[in-house]
Tab-separated table of C-alpha atoms in Angstrom:
chain	number	residue	atom	x	y	z
H	539	MET	CA	0.000	0.000	0.000
H	540	THR	CA	1.254	3.467	-0.904
H	541	LYS	CA	1.936	5.531	2.216
H	542	VAL	CA	1.501	9.304	2.074
H	543	LEU	CA	2.683	11.910	4.535
H	544	PHE	CA	0.655	15.123	4.696
H	545	VAL	CA	2.734	17.906	6.271
H	546	VAL	CA	0.289	20.580	7.427
H	547	SER	CA	1.026	24.002	8.848
H	548	ALA	CA	0.376	24.459	12.564
H	549	ALA	CA	0.090	28.248	12.231
H	550	ASP	CA	-3.226	29.932	12.944
H	551	ARG	CA	-2.089	33.360	11.733
H	552	TRP	CA	-0.064	35.185	9.102
H	553	THR	CA	1.911	38.218	10.246
H	554	LEU	CA	1.952	41.043	7.704
H	555	ARG	CA	4.680	43.629	7.196
H	556	ASP	CA	2.848	46.287	9.230
H	557	GLY	CA	2.577	43.893	12.178
H	558	GLU	CA	-1.079	43.076	11.577
H	559	VAL	CA	-1.929	39.477	12.439
H	560	HIS	CA	-4.302	37.907	9.921
H	561	PRO	CA	-6.173	34.730	10.980
H	562	SER	CA	-4.967	31.859	8.844
H	563	GLY	CA	-4.174	28.133	8.776
H	564	PHE	CA	-4.526	25.481	6.060
H	565	TRP	CA	-6.776	25.945	3.036
H	566	GLY	CA	-9.732	23.566	3.149
H	567	GLU	CA	-9.852	22.463	-0.490
H	568	GLU	CA	-6.093	21.970	-0.668
H	569	LEU	CA	-6.120	19.417	2.122
H	570	ALA	CA	-9.538	17.842	1.605
H	571	MET	CA	-9.516	17.092	-2.111
H	572	PRO	CA	-6.036	15.526	-2.367
H	573	HIS	CA	-6.723	13.542	0.817
H	574	LYS	CA	-9.982	12.303	-0.723
H	575	ILE	CA	-8.333	11.365	-4.015
H	576	PHE	CA	-5.487	9.514	-2.290
H	577	THR	CA	-7.927	7.704	0.004
H	578	GLU	CA	-10.050	6.619	-2.952
H	579	ALA	CA	-6.855	5.277	-4.538
H	580	GLY	CA	-6.439	3.032	-1.501
H	581	TRP	CA	-3.458	4.908	-0.100
H	582	ASP	CA	-2.649	5.171	3.601
H	583	ILE	CA	-2.347	8.762	4.873
H	584	THR	CA	-0.542	10.166	7.907
H	585	ILE	CA	-0.974	13.811	8.932
H	586	ALA	CA	1.876	15.575	10.733
H	587	THR	CA	2.342	19.138	11.943
H	588	PRO	CA	5.120	21.027	13.728
H	589	GLY	CA	4.964	19.951	17.356
H	590	GLY	CA	1.933	17.748	16.691
H	591	LYS	CA	-0.313	20.785	17.083
H	592	VAL	CA	-3.875	20.435	15.785
H	593	PRO	CA	-3.998	22.380	12.500
H	594	THR	CA	-6.333	25.328	12.043
H	595	LEU	CA	-8.722	25.552	9.123
H	596	ASP	CA	-8.546	28.963	7.473
H	597	ARG	CA	-12.153	30.076	7.667
H	598	LEU	CA	-11.669	32.238	4.588
H	599	SER	CA	-11.219	29.022	2.609
H	600	MET	CA	-14.807	28.094	3.430
H	601	SER	CA	-16.310	31.494	2.586
H	602	ARG	CA	-18.434	32.260	-0.473
H	603	THR	CA	-15.453	33.885	-2.192
H	604	ALA	CA	-13.436	30.654	-2.017
H	605	GLY	CA	-15.408	28.577	-4.499
H	606	LEU	CA	-18.722	27.310	-5.749
H	607	PRO	CA	-21.248	26.394	-3.041
H	608	SER	CA	-21.274	22.761	-4.165
H	609	LYS	CA	-17.490	22.496	-3.856
H	610	LEU	CA	-17.487	24.190	-0.460
H	611	ARG	CA	-20.118	21.734	0.780
H	612	GLU	CA	-18.053	18.822	-0.505
H	613	VAL	CA	-14.929	20.139	1.193
H	614	ALA	CA	-16.724	20.801	4.486
H	615	ALA	CA	-18.278	17.336	4.520
H	616	TYR	CA	-14.967	15.655	3.779
H	617	LEU	CA	-13.081	17.609	6.433
H	618	GLU	CA	-15.737	16.607	8.947
H	619	SER	CA	-15.297	12.949	7.933
H	620	ILE	CA	-11.557	13.067	8.727
H	621	LYS	CA	-11.921	15.218	11.831
H	622	ALA	CA	-10.418	12.532	14.059
H	623	GLU	CA	-7.272	12.455	11.893
H	624	LEU	CA	-6.969	16.227	11.868
H	625	ASN	CA	-7.366	16.383	15.631
H	626	SER	CA	-4.573	13.884	16.300
H	627	PRO	CA	-1.650	14.713	13.997
H	628	ARG	CA	1.795	13.270	14.574
H	629	SER	CA	4.620	15.573	15.532
H	630	LEU	CA	6.784	16.344	12.522
H	631	ASP	CA	10.008	15.849	14.483
H	632	LYS	CA	8.981	12.225	15.151
H	633	ILE	CA	8.517	11.437	11.465
H	634	ASP	CA	10.958	9.367	9.414
H	635	PRO	CA	10.411	10.292	5.748
H	636	ASP	CA	11.850	6.925	4.730
H	637	ASP	CA	8.589	5.378	5.980
H	638	PHE	CA	6.580	7.105	3.233
H	639	ASP	CA	6.257	6.782	-0.536
H	640	VAL	CA	4.806	10.266	-1.185
H	641	VAL	CA	5.053	13.542	0.735
H	642	PHE	CA	2.362	16.189	0.228
H	643	TYR	CA	2.201	19.759	1.583
H	644	PRO	CA	-1.197	21.539	1.309
H	645	GLY	CA	-1.189	25.316	1.373
H	646	GLY	CA	-3.029	28.218	2.903
H	647	HIS	CA	-1.160	31.178	4.353
H	648	GLY	CA	-0.073	29.040	7.300
H	649	PRO	CA	3.129	27.757	5.623
H	650	MET	CA	4.213	31.363	5.027
H	651	GLU	CA	4.237	31.817	8.813
H	652	ASP	CA	5.767	28.605	10.162
H	653	LEU	CA	6.964	26.059	7.595
H	654	SER	CA	8.979	28.656	5.674
H	655	VAL	CA	11.369	28.849	8.640
H	656	ASP	CA	10.938	25.395	10.185
H	657	PRO	CA	14.266	23.494	10.226
H	658	VAL	CA	12.618	20.102	10.804
H	659	SER	CA	10.412	20.536	7.759
H	660	GLY	CA	13.348	21.936	5.808
H	661	ALA	CA	15.492	18.879	6.532
H	662	LEU	CA	12.618	16.586	5.557
H	663	LEU	CA	12.129	18.414	2.260
H	664	THR	CA	15.847	18.238	1.467
H	665	LYS	CA	15.907	14.494	2.112
H	666	VAL	CA	12.731	13.676	0.184
H	667	LEU	CA	13.731	15.785	-2.823
H	668	ALA	CA	17.070	13.958	-2.984
H	669	SER	CA	15.393	10.556	-2.556
H	670	GLY	CA	13.488	10.697	-5.828
H	671	LYS	CA	10.150	10.017	-4.127
H	672	PRO	CA	7.196	12.198	-5.185
H	673	LEU	CA	7.179	15.482	-3.288
H	674	ALA	CA	4.206	17.824	-3.742
H	675	LEU	CA	3.834	21.465	-2.693
H	676	LEU	CA	0.504	23.186	-3.313
H	677	CYS	CA	-0.332	26.905	-3.581
H	678	HIS	CA	1.466	28.633	-0.654
H	679	ALA	CA	3.188	25.423	0.429
H	680	PRO	CA	6.283	26.026	-1.749
H	681	ALA	CA	7.116	28.590	0.957
H	682	ALA	CA	8.215	25.598	3.045
H	683	ALA	CA	11.042	25.061	0.573
H	684	PHE	CA	12.802	28.178	1.866
H	685	ALA	CA	13.690	26.313	5.074
H	686	ALA	CA	15.507	23.607	3.102
H	687	THR	CA	19.270	23.665	2.650
H	688	ASN	CA	22.006	21.356	1.437
H	689	GLU	CA	25.042	20.573	3.566
H	690	ASP	CA	27.052	23.112	1.594
H	691	GLY	CA	24.466	25.831	2.304
H	692	SER	CA	22.974	25.839	-1.193
H	693	TRP	CA	19.235	25.670	-1.854
H	694	PRO	CA	18.083	22.172	-2.930
H	695	PHE	CA	15.366	23.556	-5.204
H	696	THR	CA	17.663	25.736	-7.324
H	697	GLY	CA	16.964	25.128	-11.005
H	698	TYR	CA	13.734	23.219	-10.431
H	699	ARG	CA	10.694	24.220	-12.437
H	700	MET	CA	7.993	25.200	-9.939
H	701	THR	CA	4.740	27.040	-9.539
H	702	GLY	CA	2.868	28.449	-6.551
H	703	LEU	CA	0.409	31.219	-5.819
H	704	SER	CA	1.177	34.119	-8.149
H	705	ASN	CA	1.705	37.733	-7.138
H	706	PHE	CA	-1.541	38.694	-8.874
H	707	GLU	CA	-3.534	36.013	-7.068
H	708	GLU	CA	-2.044	37.014	-3.707
H	709	LYS	CA	-3.059	40.618	-4.232
H	710	LEU	CA	-6.668	39.688	-4.969
H	711	ASN	CA	-7.058	39.806	-1.188
H	712	SER	CA	-6.505	43.287	0.230
H	713	PHE	CA	-4.434	41.939	3.111
H	714	GLY	CA	-2.201	40.065	0.644
H	715	ARG	CA	-0.875	43.410	-0.571
H	716	LYS	CA	0.696	43.834	2.882
H	717	ALA	CA	2.687	40.586	2.742
H	718	LYS	CA	6.267	40.681	4.021
H	719	TRP	CA	7.208	38.913	0.802
H	720	LEU	CA	5.422	37.391	-2.157
H	721	LEU	CA	5.847	33.715	-2.989
H	722	GLU	CA	6.289	34.151	-6.741
H	723	ASP	CA	8.976	36.794	-6.263
H	724	ARG	CA	10.883	34.840	-3.668
H	725	LEU	CA	10.841	31.593	-5.650
H	726	ARG	CA	12.347	33.414	-8.610
H	727	GLU	CA	14.920	35.215	-6.427
H	728	SER	CA	15.929	31.964	-4.733
H	729	GLY	CA	16.709	30.227	-8.013
H	730	ALA	CA	13.564	28.316	-8.968
H	731	GLU	CA	12.278	28.440	-12.548
H	732	TYR	CA	8.822	29.772	-11.740
H	733	SER	CA	5.870	29.638	-14.129
H	734	LYS	CA	2.117	30.166	-13.844
H	735	ALA	CA	-1.120	29.786	-15.766
H	736	ARG	CA	-1.993	32.433	-18.332
H	737	LEU	CA	-5.110	33.333	-16.326
H	738	PRO	CA	-5.389	33.592	-12.535
H	739	LEU	CA	-7.208	31.008	-10.430
H	740	ARG	CA	-7.014	28.366	-13.138
H	741	PRO	CA	-5.646	24.872	-12.465
H	742	TYR	CA	-1.930	24.699	-13.203
H	743	VAL	CA	0.519	21.947	-12.276
H	744	VAL	CA	4.254	21.730	-12.873
H	745	VAL	CA	6.238	18.492	-12.618
H	746	ASP	CA	10.026	18.500	-12.634
H	747	ARG	CA	11.694	15.205	-11.808
H	748	ASN	CA	10.088	14.104	-8.516
H	749	LEU	CA	8.852	17.585	-7.578
H	750	TYR	CA	5.149	18.303	-8.097
H	751	THR	CA	3.773	21.800	-7.563
H	752	GLY	CA	0.288	23.285	-7.972
H	753	GLN	CA	-0.399	27.000	-8.359
H	754	ASN	CA	-3.612	27.588	-6.419
H	755	PRO	CA	-6.664	25.955	-4.779
H	756	PRO	CA	-8.267	25.016	-8.130
H	757	SER	CA	-5.099	23.009	-8.857
H	758	SER	CA	-5.697	20.689	-5.895
H	759	GLU	CA	-7.459	17.869	-7.707
H	760	ARG	CA	-5.330	18.010	-10.845
H	761	LEU	CA	-2.159	17.823	-8.757
H	762	ALA	CA	-3.378	14.851	-6.706
H	763	GLU	CA	-4.659	13.013	-9.768
H	764	ARG	CA	-1.334	13.487	-11.541
H	765	ILE	CA	0.540	12.025	-8.563
H	766	VAL	CA	-1.773	8.985	-8.405
H	767	ALA	CA	-1.413	8.398	-12.136
H	768	ASP	CA	2.385	8.621	-11.998
H	769	VAL	CA	2.705	6.363	-8.942
H	770	ASP	CA	0.388	3.802	-10.517
H	771	ALA	CA	2.339	3.918	-13.784
H	772	SER	CA	5.612	3.458	-11.933
H	773	ALA	CA	4.221	0.474	-10.006
H	774	ALA	CA	3.026	-1.128	-13.249
H	775	ARG	CA	6.468	-1.102	-14.816
């Protein structure tokens, strides 16, 4: 059975450059839909957070501006069905990435606050990227990559083709214009080969070697489906 590790932000806020604290957490669709797709594929899922803290659902992700009512109802129902899992995550520092076949990071603004500077997560990302196992970062989750470093101090993701929430998409929210830094800008500055969809809020997935990235919440299902298809194809060889 394929074993998947979901690394979820433990942050419940995002601190902006003026010191304002914006309520945050993980984005509902970005955790629920991939989890659902992997479960339907028969995969075993483990959820881990920094310190084993129960993750916070970003309430904005369940608001009318976050998607169609039917999708929001589906996401809410699925999150309720896995409530026990979400309420008892493992502590990330107790996780051995060698025990898993796939590692998946859902987004939300939470990773901008904690995972972007978390050394435990950074070491895990460095190891998994080097292992060749599928590693997926969705929407804001590529921010976690900034905590990763090679032994020589270089950035493991340099030269990788990646996507993530674009500057334009971030600024669709008024508070996003007050970000300390923008994900698209920082990925480019750090050495990633960033790309995005021609239109905002459209599904867009980039795969480079074993690194899978999705641009935004609407990319959640496409990203998960691509991973399942590739893992199944690899197993069939």
